[in-house]
């Protein structure tokens, strides 16, 4: 059965009539148009790429089973967001992990910029909108969100990131507008407590020549295992973590001492592939494996830069290479950078 559709002034698609008679293929096509933005929404809620993937799959399954309940009073997009948000809240109610004592989220996983580029523009091309989209997906923001209770977390993301009216958020959460506004105020206070103090000095535009040069020099020194040179690029209060391992280090001396103790200066046979995750510069490192005759995945360094210094380094393991679309191995001659 063909379902007639129209477009609201906001550009959101509304189905005129019931979804009940739509076949599975047509329903899947309709839902798939919103997959990427729903995935990013669930990622902000959960901080895990894989958990977000599972949440979206569950959302589509729930939506298919509940298609008869859609009455066309809101867009399909809003209806799917409602199901996705509640799916995340259900997941958090079953197993909400707590951040470590240092504030780090051990379940944190990176999100590739190549997939963020698939997000619909929604006509928001101004510098403020681009900055908001970048800042609300950076690792520091996603980690700060994890300190919030689930419902204030949802209120913050829907109101401050998605721009939903308070009455719509209240309807989604089954609360009053006053309750939503109160939860939002608590969430904003929590974010101020856990976000970096230099929020206005976060990584600049992709065209920022100074930042790109700093990343290049950091990469070259890392490949050479030149820890003294790397240290010159770290701010005095640099922060370092390596999810899923607990342990946040703060301060250049502490970070350099840890890297030295773990054998970084003795590393050889490294190659690097520049990439970007969470709208931040990142470098994927590979190490030569004689038996395999190739450079194999080692780690991914995600950098936060402020004032032409590296202010945070988050390192992820080789298990994240696949989800980021990185090569499984590099040939012996390496790659051009």
CSV table of C-alpha atoms in Angstrom, one decimal:
chain,number,residue,atom,x,y,z
A,1,UNK,CA,0.0,0.0,0.0
A,2,UNK,CA,1.3,3.5,-0.9
A,3,UNK,CA,1.2,6.0,2.0
A,4,UNK,CA,0.8,9.6,1.0
A,5,UNK,CA,3.3,12.0,2.6
A,6,UNK,CA,3.7,15.8,3.0
A,7,UNK,CA,6.4,18.0,4.3
A,8,UNK,CA,6.0,20.4,7.3
A,9,UNK,CA,7.5,23.9,7.3
A,10,UNK,CA,10.4,22.4,9.2
A,11,UNK,CA,11.2,20.0,6.4
A,12,UNK,CA,10.2,17.0,8.4
A,13,UNK,CA,8.2,14.3,6.7
A,14,UNK,CA,4.7,13.6,8.0
A,15,UNK,CA,2.8,10.5,6.9
A,16,UNK,CA,-0.8,11.3,6.0
A,17,UNK,CA,-2.6,8.3,7.4
A,18,UNK,CA,-1.7,5.1,9.2
A,19,UNK,CA,1.5,3.2,8.8
A,20,UNK,CA,-0.3,0.0,9.6
A,21,UNK,CA,-0.7,-1.2,6.0
A,22,UNK,CA,2.8,-0.3,4.9
A,23,UNK,CA,4.8,-3.3,3.9
A,24,UNK,CA,8.1,-4.0,5.7
A,25,UNK,CA,10.2,-2.8,2.8
A,26,UNK,CA,8.5,0.5,2.5
A,27,UNK,CA,8.6,1.0,6.2
A,28,UNK,CA,12.4,0.3,6.3
A,29,UNK,CA,13.0,2.8,3.5
A,30,UNK,CA,11.1,5.4,5.5
A,31,UNK,CA,13.0,4.7,8.7
A,32,UNK,CA,16.4,4.4,7.1
A,33,UNK,CA,16.3,8.1,6.1
A,34,UNK,CA,16.8,8.9,9.7
A,35,UNK,CA,19.3,6.2,10.7
A,36,UNK,CA,22.4,8.4,10.9
A,37,UNK,CA,20.9,11.2,13.0
A,38,UNK,CA,19.2,8.7,15.3
A,39,UNK,CA,22.5,6.9,15.7
A,40,UNK,CA,24.3,10.1,16.7
A,41,UNK,CA,21.5,11.0,19.1
A,42,UNK,CA,21.8,7.6,20.8
A,43,UNK,CA,25.6,8.0,20.8
A,44,UNK,CA,25.3,11.2,22.7
A,45,UNK,CA,23.0,9.5,25.2
A,46,UNK,CA,25.2,6.4,25.6
A,47,UNK,CA,28.8,7.4,24.6
A,48,UNK,CA,29.3,4.0,22.9
A,49,UNK,CA,29.2,3.6,19.1
A,50,UNK,CA,28.2,-0.1,19.4
A,51,UNK,CA,25.5,0.6,22.1
A,52,UNK,CA,24.1,3.3,19.8
A,53,UNK,CA,24.0,0.9,16.9
A,54,UNK,CA,22.1,-1.6,19.0
A,55,UNK,CA,19.7,1.1,20.2
A,56,UNK,CA,18.9,2.2,16.7
A,57,UNK,CA,18.3,-1.4,15.6
A,58,UNK,CA,16.0,-1.8,18.6
A,59,UNK,CA,14.3,1.5,17.8
A,60,UNK,CA,13.4,0.3,14.3
A,61,UNK,CA,12.1,-3.0,15.5
A,62,UNK,CA,9.9,-1.3,18.1
A,63,UNK,CA,8.7,1.2,15.5
A,64,UNK,CA,7.8,-1.5,13.1
A,65,UNK,CA,5.9,-3.4,15.8
A,66,UNK,CA,4.2,-0.2,17.0
A,67,UNK,CA,3.5,1.3,13.5
A,68,UNK,CA,-0.3,1.1,14.1
A,69,UNK,CA,0.1,3.7,16.9
A,70,UNK,CA,1.4,6.4,14.6
A,71,UNK,CA,-1.5,8.7,13.8
A,72,UNK,CA,0.2,11.4,11.8
A,73,UNK,CA,0.0,14.1,14.4
A,74,UNK,CA,3.8,14.6,14.4
A,75,UNK,CA,6.5,13.9,11.9
A,76,UNK,CA,7.8,10.3,11.4
A,77,UNK,CA,11.2,11.8,12.5
A,78,UNK,CA,9.8,13.1,15.8
A,79,UNK,CA,8.1,9.8,16.4
A,80,UNK,CA,11.3,7.8,15.8
A,81,UNK,CA,13.2,10.2,18.1
A,82,UNK,CA,10.7,9.5,20.8
A,83,UNK,CA,11.1,5.7,20.4
A,84,UNK,CA,14.9,6.1,20.3
A,85,UNK,CA,15.1,8.3,23.4
A,86,UNK,CA,13.0,5.9,25.4
A,87,UNK,CA,15.0,3.0,24.1
A,88,UNK,CA,18.2,4.7,25.5
A,89,UNK,CA,16.4,5.5,28.8
A,90,UNK,CA,15.4,1.8,29.1
A,91,UNK,CA,18.9,0.7,28.5
A,92,UNK,CA,20.3,3.1,31.0
A,93,UNK,CA,17.7,2.0,33.6
A,94,UNK,CA,18.9,-1.6,33.2
A,95,UNK,CA,22.6,-0.9,33.3
A,96,UNK,CA,23.7,2.7,33.8
A,97,UNK,CA,27.5,2.7,34.2
A,98,UNK,CA,29.0,5.3,36.5
A,99,UNK,CA,32.0,7.4,35.4
A,100,UNK,CA,35.3,6.5,37.1
A,101,UNK,CA,36.6,8.5,40.1
A,102,UNK,CA,38.7,10.6,37.7
A,103,UNK,CA,35.5,11.4,35.7
A,104,UNK,CA,36.4,9.3,32.6
A,105,UNK,CA,33.8,7.1,30.9
A,106,UNK,CA,35.4,3.8,30.4
A,107,UNK,CA,32.8,2.7,27.9
A,108,UNK,CA,33.5,5.7,25.6
A,109,UNK,CA,34.1,4.9,22.0
A,110,UNK,CA,35.0,7.3,19.1
A,111,UNK,CA,32.6,8.4,16.3
A,112,UNK,CA,34.1,8.7,12.8
A,113,UNK,CA,33.7,12.1,11.1
A,114,UNK,CA,33.0,10.3,7.8
A,115,UNK,CA,29.7,9.2,9.3
A,116,UNK,CA,29.0,12.5,10.9
A,117,UNK,CA,29.2,14.0,7.5
A,118,UNK,CA,26.1,12.0,6.6
A,119,UNK,CA,24.0,14.0,9.0
A,120,UNK,CA,21.3,16.2,7.3
A,121,UNK,CA,22.2,19.9,7.3
A,122,UNK,CA,18.7,21.0,8.3
A,123,UNK,CA,19.5,24.4,6.7
A,124,UNK,CA,21.7,25.3,9.7
A,125,UNK,CA,24.8,26.5,7.9
A,126,UNK,CA,25.7,29.5,10.1
A,127,UNK,CA,28.9,29.6,12.1
A,128,UNK,CA,27.1,29.3,15.4
A,129,UNK,CA,25.2,26.2,14.2
A,130,UNK,CA,28.3,24.6,12.9
A,131,UNK,CA,30.1,25.3,16.2
A,132,UNK,CA,27.2,23.9,18.2
A,133,UNK,CA,27.2,20.7,16.0
A,134,UNK,CA,31.0,20.3,16.5
A,135,UNK,CA,31.1,21.0,20.2
A,136,UNK,CA,28.2,18.8,21.1
A,137,UNK,CA,29.9,15.7,19.6
A,138,UNK,CA,33.4,16.3,20.8
A,139,UNK,CA,34.6,13.7,23.3
A,140,UNK,CA,34.8,16.1,26.3
A,141,UNK,CA,31.1,17.0,25.7
A,142,UNK,CA,30.0,13.4,25.4
A,143,UNK,CA,31.9,12.4,28.5
A,144,UNK,CA,30.4,15.3,30.5
A,145,UNK,CA,26.9,14.2,29.4
A,146,UNK,CA,27.5,10.8,31.0
A,147,UNK,CA,27.7,12.4,34.4
A,148,UNK,CA,24.0,13.4,34.2
A,149,UNK,CA,21.1,11.3,35.3
A,150,UNK,CA,19.3,9.7,32.3
A,151,UNK,CA,16.2,12.0,32.1
A,152,UNK,CA,18.0,15.3,32.6
A,153,UNK,CA,20.5,14.0,30.0
A,154,UNK,CA,17.7,13.4,27.5
A,155,UNK,CA,16.2,16.8,28.3
A,156,UNK,CA,19.5,18.5,27.7
A,157,UNK,CA,20.2,16.8,24.4
A,158,UNK,CA,16.7,17.3,23.1
A,159,UNK,CA,16.5,21.0,24.1
A,160,UNK,CA,20.0,22.3,23.8
A,161,UNK,CA,21.3,20.1,20.9
A,162,UNK,CA,18.2,19.2,19.0
A,163,UNK,CA,16.4,22.5,19.7
A,164,UNK,CA,13.1,20.9,20.6
A,165,UNK,CA,10.5,23.1,22.3
A,166,UNK,CA,10.0,22.3,26.0
A,167,UNK,CA,6.4,21.1,25.4
A,168,UNK,CA,7.6,18.5,22.9
A,169,UNK,CA,10.3,17.3,25.3
A,170,UNK,CA,7.7,17.1,28.1
A,171,UNK,CA,5.4,15.1,25.8
A,172,UNK,CA,8.2,12.7,24.9
A,173,UNK,CA,9.3,12.2,28.5
A,174,UNK,CA,5.8,12.1,29.9
A,175,UNK,CA,6.6,15.0,32.2
A,176,UNK,CA,5.3,18.6,32.7
A,177,UNK,CA,7.0,21.5,31.0
A,178,UNK,CA,8.0,22.7,34.5
A,179,UNK,CA,9.6,19.4,35.3
A,180,UNK,CA,11.5,19.5,31.9
A,181,UNK,CA,12.8,23.0,32.6
A,182,UNK,CA,13.9,22.0,36.1
A,183,UNK,CA,15.7,19.0,34.7
A,184,UNK,CA,17.3,21.1,32.1
A,185,UNK,CA,18.6,23.6,34.6
A,186,UNK,CA,20.1,20.7,36.7
A,187,UNK,CA,21.7,19.3,33.5
A,188,UNK,CA,23.2,22.6,32.4
A,189,UNK,CA,24.7,23.0,35.9
A,190,UNK,CA,26.2,19.5,35.7
A,191,UNK,CA,27.7,20.2,32.3
A,192,UNK,CA,29.4,23.4,33.6
A,193,UNK,CA,30.9,21.3,36.3
A,194,UNK,CA,32.3,18.6,34.0
A,195,UNK,CA,33.2,20.5,30.8
A,196,UNK,CA,36.7,21.9,30.3
A,197,UNK,CA,37.2,25.4,31.6
A,198,UNK,CA,38.5,26.7,28.2
A,199,UNK,CA,35.3,25.8,26.4
A,200,UNK,CA,35.5,28.8,24.1
A,201,UNK,CA,39.0,27.8,22.9
A,202,UNK,CA,38.2,24.3,21.6
A,203,UNK,CA,39.7,23.0,18.4
A,204,UNK,CA,39.2,25.5,15.6
A,205,UNK,CA,37.9,25.2,12.1
A,206,UNK,CA,39.3,22.5,9.9
A,207,UNK,CA,41.1,25.2,8.0
A,208,UNK,CA,43.0,26.3,11.1
A,209,UNK,CA,46.6,26.2,9.8
A,210,UNK,CA,48.2,26.3,13.2
A,211,UNK,CA,46.2,23.4,14.5
A,212,UNK,CA,46.9,21.3,11.4
A,213,UNK,CA,50.6,22.0,11.7
A,214,UNK,CA,50.5,21.1,15.4
A,215,UNK,CA,48.9,17.7,14.6
A,216,UNK,CA,51.5,17.1,11.9
A,217,UNK,CA,54.4,17.8,14.2
A,218,UNK,CA,52.8,15.7,17.0
A,219,UNK,CA,52.3,12.8,14.5
A,220,UNK,CA,55.9,13.0,13.2
A,221,UNK,CA,57.4,13.1,16.7
A,222,UNK,CA,55.1,10.2,17.8
A,223,UNK,CA,56.2,8.0,14.8
A,224,UNK,CA,59.8,8.7,15.7
A,225,UNK,CA,59.0,7.9,19.4
A,226,UNK,CA,60.6,11.3,20.2
A,227,UNK,CA,58.9,11.8,23.6
A,228,UNK,CA,60.9,14.9,24.4
A,229,UNK,CA,59.5,16.6,21.3
A,230,UNK,CA,56.0,15.4,22.0
A,231,UNK,CA,56.2,16.8,25.5
A,232,UNK,CA,56.8,20.3,24.1
A,233,UNK,CA,53.4,20.2,22.5
A,234,UNK,CA,51.5,19.2,25.6
A,235,UNK,CA,50.0,21.9,27.8
A,236,UNK,CA,51.1,21.8,31.4
A,237,UNK,CA,47.7,20.5,32.6
A,238,UNK,CA,47.1,18.1,29.7
A,239,UNK,CA,44.6,15.3,30.4
A,240,UNK,CA,45.2,11.7,29.2
A,241,UNK,CA,42.9,8.7,29.3
A,242,UNK,CA,42.6,5.4,27.5
A,243,UNK,CA,39.1,3.9,27.5
A,244,UNK,CA,38.1,1.2,28.5
A,245,UNK,CA,40.9,1.3,31.1
A,246,UNK,CA,40.3,3.4,34.2
A,247,UNK,CA,42.8,6.0,35.1
A,248,UNK,CA,42.8,9.7,34.2
A,249,UNK,CA,46.2,11.4,34.2
A,250,UNK,CA,46.5,15.2,34.5
A,251,UNK,CA,49.7,17.2,33.9
A,252,UNK,CA,52.5,17.0,31.4
A,253,UNK,CA,55.0,15.4,33.8
A,254,UNK,CA,52.5,12.7,34.8
A,255,UNK,CA,51.6,11.9,31.3
A,256,UNK,CA,55.2,11.7,30.0
A,257,UNK,CA,56.2,9.6,32.9
A,258,UNK,CA,53.4,7.1,32.2
A,259,UNK,CA,54.2,6.9,28.5
A,260,UNK,CA,57.9,6.4,29.3
A,261,UNK,CA,57.2,3.7,31.9
A,262,UNK,CA,55.0,1.9,29.3
A,263,UNK,CA,57.8,1.8,26.7
A,264,UNK,CA,56.8,4.5,24.3
A,265,UNK,CA,60.4,5.8,23.8
A,266,UNK,CA,61.6,2.3,22.7
A,267,UNK,CA,58.9,1.8,20.1
A,268,UNK,CA,60.0,1.2,16.5
A,269,UNK,CA,58.3,0.5,13.2
A,270,UNK,CA,55.4,2.9,13.6
A,271,UNK,CA,53.3,4.3,10.8
A,272,UNK,CA,50.6,6.8,11.0
A,273,UNK,CA,47.3,7.5,9.2
A,274,UNK,CA,45.7,10.9,9.9
A,275,UNK,CA,41.9,10.8,10.5
A,276,UNK,CA,39.2,12.6,12.4
A,277,UNK,CA,36.7,11.5,15.0
A,278,UNK,CA,34.1,13.4,17.0
A,279,UNK,CA,35.1,16.5,14.9
A,280,UNK,CA,38.5,16.3,16.5
A,281,UNK,CA,41.9,15.6,14.8
A,282,UNK,CA,43.0,12.0,15.4
A,283,UNK,CA,45.9,9.8,14.3
A,284,UNK,CA,45.8,6.1,13.8
A,285,UNK,CA,49.1,4.3,14.5
A,286,UNK,CA,50.2,1.0,13.1
A,287,UNK,CA,53.2,-1.1,14.2
A,288,UNK,CA,55.3,-3.3,12.0
A,289,UNK,CA,54.7,-7.0,12.5
A,290,UNK,CA,57.5,-9.2,11.1
A,291,UNK,CA,55.5,-12.4,11.1
A,292,UNK,CA,52.6,-10.8,9.2
A,293,UNK,CA,54.8,-8.7,7.0
A,294,UNK,CA,52.7,-5.6,7.5
A,295,UNK,CA,52.0,-2.8,9.8
A,296,UNK,CA,49.0,-3.8,12.0
A,297,UNK,CA,46.6,-1.6,14.0
A,298,UNK,CA,48.0,-0.3,17.4
A,299,UNK,CA,46.2,2.7,18.8
A,300,UNK,CA,44.2,5.8,17.8
A,301,UNK,CA,45.2,9.1,19.4
A,302,UNK,CA,42.3,11.7,19.6
A,303,UNK,CA,43.5,15.2,20.3
A,304,UNK,CA,41.9,18.3,21.8
A,305,UNK,CA,43.7,21.5,21.0
A,306,UNK,CA,43.5,24.8,22.7
A,307,UNK,CA,45.7,27.8,22.3
A,308,UNK,CA,48.0,25.9,19.9
A,309,UNK,CA,48.8,23.2,22.5
A,310,UNK,CA,47.5,19.7,23.0
A,311,UNK,CA,45.2,19.9,26.0
A,312,UNK,CA,43.8,16.4,26.0
A,313,UNK,CA,44.8,13.0,24.5
A,314,UNK,CA,42.3,10.2,24.4
A,315,UNK,CA,43.7,6.9,23.2
A,316,UNK,CA,41.6,4.0,21.8
A,317,UNK,CA,42.8,0.5,21.1
A,318,UNK,CA,43.0,-1.5,17.8
A,319,UNK,CA,39.5,-2.8,18.3
A,320,UNK,CA,38.1,0.6,17.2
A,321,UNK,CA,39.8,0.6,13.8
A,322,UNK,CA,37.0,-1.3,12.0
A,323,UNK,CA,34.2,1.0,13.2
A,324,UNK,CA,36.2,4.0,12.1
A,325,UNK,CA,36.7,2.6,8.6
A,326,UNK,CA,40.5,2.4,9.0
A,327,UNK,CA,42.6,-0.1,7.0
A,328,UNK,CA,43.2,-3.5,8.7
A,329,UNK,CA,46.9,-3.3,7.8
A,330,UNK,CA,49.4,-1.2,5.9
A,331,UNK,CA,51.9,-2.6,3.5
A,332,UNK,CA,55.6,-2.5,4.2
A,333,UNK,CA,56.2,0.7,2.3
A,334,UNK,CA,53.7,2.5,4.6
A,335,UNK,CA,51.3,5.2,3.3
A,336,UNK,CA,51.7,8.8,2.2
A,337,UNK,CA,50.7,11.4,4.7
